[in-house]
PDB file of C-alpha atoms in Angstrom:
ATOM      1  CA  UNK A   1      18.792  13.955   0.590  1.00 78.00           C
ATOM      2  CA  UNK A   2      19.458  12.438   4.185  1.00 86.00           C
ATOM      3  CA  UNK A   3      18.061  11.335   6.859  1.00 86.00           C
ATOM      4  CA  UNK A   4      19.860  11.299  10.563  1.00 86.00           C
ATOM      5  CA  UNK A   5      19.174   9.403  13.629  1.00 86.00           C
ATOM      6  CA  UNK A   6      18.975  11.909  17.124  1.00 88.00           C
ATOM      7  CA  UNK A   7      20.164  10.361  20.249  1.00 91.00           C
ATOM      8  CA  UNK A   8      16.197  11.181  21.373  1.00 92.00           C
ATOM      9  CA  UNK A   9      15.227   8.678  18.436  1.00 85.00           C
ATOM     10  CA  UNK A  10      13.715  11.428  16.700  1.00 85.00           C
ATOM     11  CA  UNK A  11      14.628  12.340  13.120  1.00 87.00           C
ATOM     12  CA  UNK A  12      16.118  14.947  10.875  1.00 88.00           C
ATOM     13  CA  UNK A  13      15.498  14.959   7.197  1.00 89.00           C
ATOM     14  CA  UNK A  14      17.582  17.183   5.221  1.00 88.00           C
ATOM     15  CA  UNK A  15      15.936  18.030   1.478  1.00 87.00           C
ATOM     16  CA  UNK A  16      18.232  18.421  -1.451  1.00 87.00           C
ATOM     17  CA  UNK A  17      17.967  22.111  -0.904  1.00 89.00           C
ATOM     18  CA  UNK A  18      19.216  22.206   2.660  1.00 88.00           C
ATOM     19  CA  UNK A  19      16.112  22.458   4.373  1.00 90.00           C
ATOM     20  CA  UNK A  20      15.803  20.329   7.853  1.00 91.00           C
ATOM     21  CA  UNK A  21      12.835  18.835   9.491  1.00 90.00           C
ATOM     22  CA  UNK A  22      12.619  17.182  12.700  1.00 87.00           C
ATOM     23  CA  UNK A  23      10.348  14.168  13.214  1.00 86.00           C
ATOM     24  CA  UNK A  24       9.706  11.565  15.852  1.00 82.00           C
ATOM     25  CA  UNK A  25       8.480   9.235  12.687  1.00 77.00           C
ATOM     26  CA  UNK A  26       9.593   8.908   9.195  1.00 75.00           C
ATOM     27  CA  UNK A  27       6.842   7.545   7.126  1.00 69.00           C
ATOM     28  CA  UNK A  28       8.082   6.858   3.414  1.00 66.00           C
ATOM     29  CA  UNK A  29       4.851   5.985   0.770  1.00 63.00           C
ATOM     30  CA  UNK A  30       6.044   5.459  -1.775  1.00 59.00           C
ATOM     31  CA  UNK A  31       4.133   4.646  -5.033  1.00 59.00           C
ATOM     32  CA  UNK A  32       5.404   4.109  -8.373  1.00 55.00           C
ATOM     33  CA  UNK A  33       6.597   7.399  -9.373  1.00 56.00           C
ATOM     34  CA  UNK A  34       7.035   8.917  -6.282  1.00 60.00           C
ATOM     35  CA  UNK A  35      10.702   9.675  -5.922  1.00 65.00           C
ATOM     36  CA  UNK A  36      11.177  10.087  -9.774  1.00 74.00           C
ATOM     37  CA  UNK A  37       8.098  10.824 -12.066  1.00 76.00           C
ATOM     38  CA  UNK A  38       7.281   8.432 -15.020  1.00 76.00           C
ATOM     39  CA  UNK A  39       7.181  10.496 -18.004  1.00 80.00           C
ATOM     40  CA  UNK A  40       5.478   9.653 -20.939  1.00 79.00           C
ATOM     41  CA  UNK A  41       7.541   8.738 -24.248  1.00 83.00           C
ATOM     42  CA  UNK A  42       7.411  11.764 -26.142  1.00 82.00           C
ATOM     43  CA  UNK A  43      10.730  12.503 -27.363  1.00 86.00           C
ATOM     44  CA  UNK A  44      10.582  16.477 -26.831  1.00 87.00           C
ATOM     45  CA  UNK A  45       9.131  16.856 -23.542  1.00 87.00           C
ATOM     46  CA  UNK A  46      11.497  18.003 -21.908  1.00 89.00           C
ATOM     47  CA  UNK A  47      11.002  21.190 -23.944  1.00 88.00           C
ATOM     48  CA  UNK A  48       7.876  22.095 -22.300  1.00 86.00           C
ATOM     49  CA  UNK A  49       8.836  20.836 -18.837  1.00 86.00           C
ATOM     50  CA  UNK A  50       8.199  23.469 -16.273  1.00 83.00           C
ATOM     51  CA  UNK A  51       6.748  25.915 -19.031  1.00 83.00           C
ATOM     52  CA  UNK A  52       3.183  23.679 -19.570  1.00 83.00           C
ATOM     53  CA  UNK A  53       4.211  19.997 -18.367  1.00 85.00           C
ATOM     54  CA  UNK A  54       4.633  19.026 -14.417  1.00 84.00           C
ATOM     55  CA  UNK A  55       4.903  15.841 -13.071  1.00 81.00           C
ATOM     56  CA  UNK A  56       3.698  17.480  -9.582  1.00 82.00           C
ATOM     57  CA  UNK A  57       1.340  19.704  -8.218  1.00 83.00           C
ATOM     58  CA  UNK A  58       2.811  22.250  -5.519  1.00 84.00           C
ATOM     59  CA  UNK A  59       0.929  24.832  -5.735  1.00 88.00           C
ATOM     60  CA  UNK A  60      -2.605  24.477  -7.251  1.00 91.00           C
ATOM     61  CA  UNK A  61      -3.175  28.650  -7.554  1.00 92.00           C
ATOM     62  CA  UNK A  62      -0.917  28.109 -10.315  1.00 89.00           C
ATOM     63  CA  UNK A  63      -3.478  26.243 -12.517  1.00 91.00           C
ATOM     64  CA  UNK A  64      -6.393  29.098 -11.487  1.00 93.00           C
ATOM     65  CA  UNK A  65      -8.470  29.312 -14.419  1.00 93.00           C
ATOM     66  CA  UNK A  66      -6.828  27.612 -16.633  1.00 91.00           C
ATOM     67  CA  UNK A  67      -7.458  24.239 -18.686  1.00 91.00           C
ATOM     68  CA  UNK A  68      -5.602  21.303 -17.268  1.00 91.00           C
ATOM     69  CA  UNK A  69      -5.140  17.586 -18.610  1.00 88.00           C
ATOM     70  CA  UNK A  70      -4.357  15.238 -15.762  1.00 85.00           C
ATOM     71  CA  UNK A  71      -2.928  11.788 -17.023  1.00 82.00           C
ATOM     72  CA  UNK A  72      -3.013   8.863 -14.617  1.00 78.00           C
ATOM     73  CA  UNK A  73      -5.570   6.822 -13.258  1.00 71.00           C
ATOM     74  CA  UNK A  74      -4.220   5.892  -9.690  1.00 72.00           C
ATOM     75  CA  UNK A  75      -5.250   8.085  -6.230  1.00 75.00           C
ATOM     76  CA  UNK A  76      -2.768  11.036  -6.816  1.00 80.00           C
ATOM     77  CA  UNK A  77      -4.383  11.684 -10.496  1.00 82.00           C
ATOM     78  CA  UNK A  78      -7.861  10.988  -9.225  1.00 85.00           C
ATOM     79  CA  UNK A  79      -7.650  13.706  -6.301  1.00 86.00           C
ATOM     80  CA  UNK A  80      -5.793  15.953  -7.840  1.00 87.00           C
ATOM     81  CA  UNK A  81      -8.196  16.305 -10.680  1.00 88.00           C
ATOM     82  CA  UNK A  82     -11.232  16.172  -8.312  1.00 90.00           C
ATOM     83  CA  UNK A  83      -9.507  19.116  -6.345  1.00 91.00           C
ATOM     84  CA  UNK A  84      -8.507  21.480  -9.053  1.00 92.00           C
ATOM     85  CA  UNK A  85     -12.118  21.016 -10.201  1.00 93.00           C
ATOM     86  CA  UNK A  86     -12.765  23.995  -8.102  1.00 94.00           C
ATOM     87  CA  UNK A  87      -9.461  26.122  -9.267  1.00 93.00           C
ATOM     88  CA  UNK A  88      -9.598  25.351 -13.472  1.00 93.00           C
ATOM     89  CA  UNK A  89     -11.835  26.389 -15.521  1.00 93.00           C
ATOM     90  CA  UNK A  90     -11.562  22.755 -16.655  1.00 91.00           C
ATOM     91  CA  UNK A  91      -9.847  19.392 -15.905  1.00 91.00           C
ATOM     92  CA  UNK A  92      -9.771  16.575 -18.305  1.00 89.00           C
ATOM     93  CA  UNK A  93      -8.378  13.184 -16.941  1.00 86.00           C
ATOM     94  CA  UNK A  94      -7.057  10.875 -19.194  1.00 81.00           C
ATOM     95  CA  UNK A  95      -5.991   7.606 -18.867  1.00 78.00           C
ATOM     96  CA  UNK A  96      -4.828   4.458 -21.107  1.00 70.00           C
ATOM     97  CA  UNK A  97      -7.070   1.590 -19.042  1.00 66.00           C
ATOM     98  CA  UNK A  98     -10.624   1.168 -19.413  1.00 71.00           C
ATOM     99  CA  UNK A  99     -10.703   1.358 -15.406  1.00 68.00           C
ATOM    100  CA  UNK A 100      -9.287   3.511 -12.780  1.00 63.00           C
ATOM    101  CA  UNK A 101      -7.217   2.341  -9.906  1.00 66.00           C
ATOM    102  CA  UNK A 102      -7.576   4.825  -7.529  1.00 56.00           C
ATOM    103  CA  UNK A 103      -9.801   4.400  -3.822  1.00 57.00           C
ATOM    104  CA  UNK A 104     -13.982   3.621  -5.393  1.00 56.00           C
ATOM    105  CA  UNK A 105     -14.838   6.844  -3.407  1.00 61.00           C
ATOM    106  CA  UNK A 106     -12.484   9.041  -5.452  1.00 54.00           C
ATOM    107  CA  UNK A 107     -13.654   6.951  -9.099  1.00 53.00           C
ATOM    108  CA  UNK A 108     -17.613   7.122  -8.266  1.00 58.00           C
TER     109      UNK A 108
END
């Protein structure tokens, strides 16, 4: 939501719900989708947003043996579905290119 300059030089971010954190560095990276996610276009998604579709992982207990379908092909996607490997009782990643884009150690 903001983000203040101290008279140290440190930082102070303040998230949309109020919540501050101090920083001597501010390191933004973001990728495409990062500060708002790319949904697919599927006209009733947003119907099943929050009850079945995320566009983010928080808190990966939540998927705990349960079947998951991870679309994207970029690092996020890639590590994400390599992770919850160990939490799902099963991932499926699927993506629209013949190749993925993530980091070769994450696609091999």
């Amino acid at each position: 939501e903001t983000l203040d300059r101290l008279e140290d030089g440190s930082f102070v971010v303040t998230t949309n719900k109020g919540t501050q954190h101090n920083a001597p560095v501010v390191v933004i990276a973001g990728g495409l989708g990062s500060f708002e996610p790319r949904k697919p276009p599927i006209s009733n998604i947003v119907n099943f947003e929050d009850i079945g579709v995320s566009y983010m992982i928080k808190d990966p207990e939540v998927y705990r043996d349960k079947k998951v379908v991870i679309a994207g092909g970029g690092d996020s996607a890639l590590d994400w579905a390599i992770f919850l490997t160990d939490v799902a009782s099963e991932v499926t990643l699927v993506h629209r290119r013949d190749e993925f884009r993530g980091a070769l150690d994450s696609v091999e």
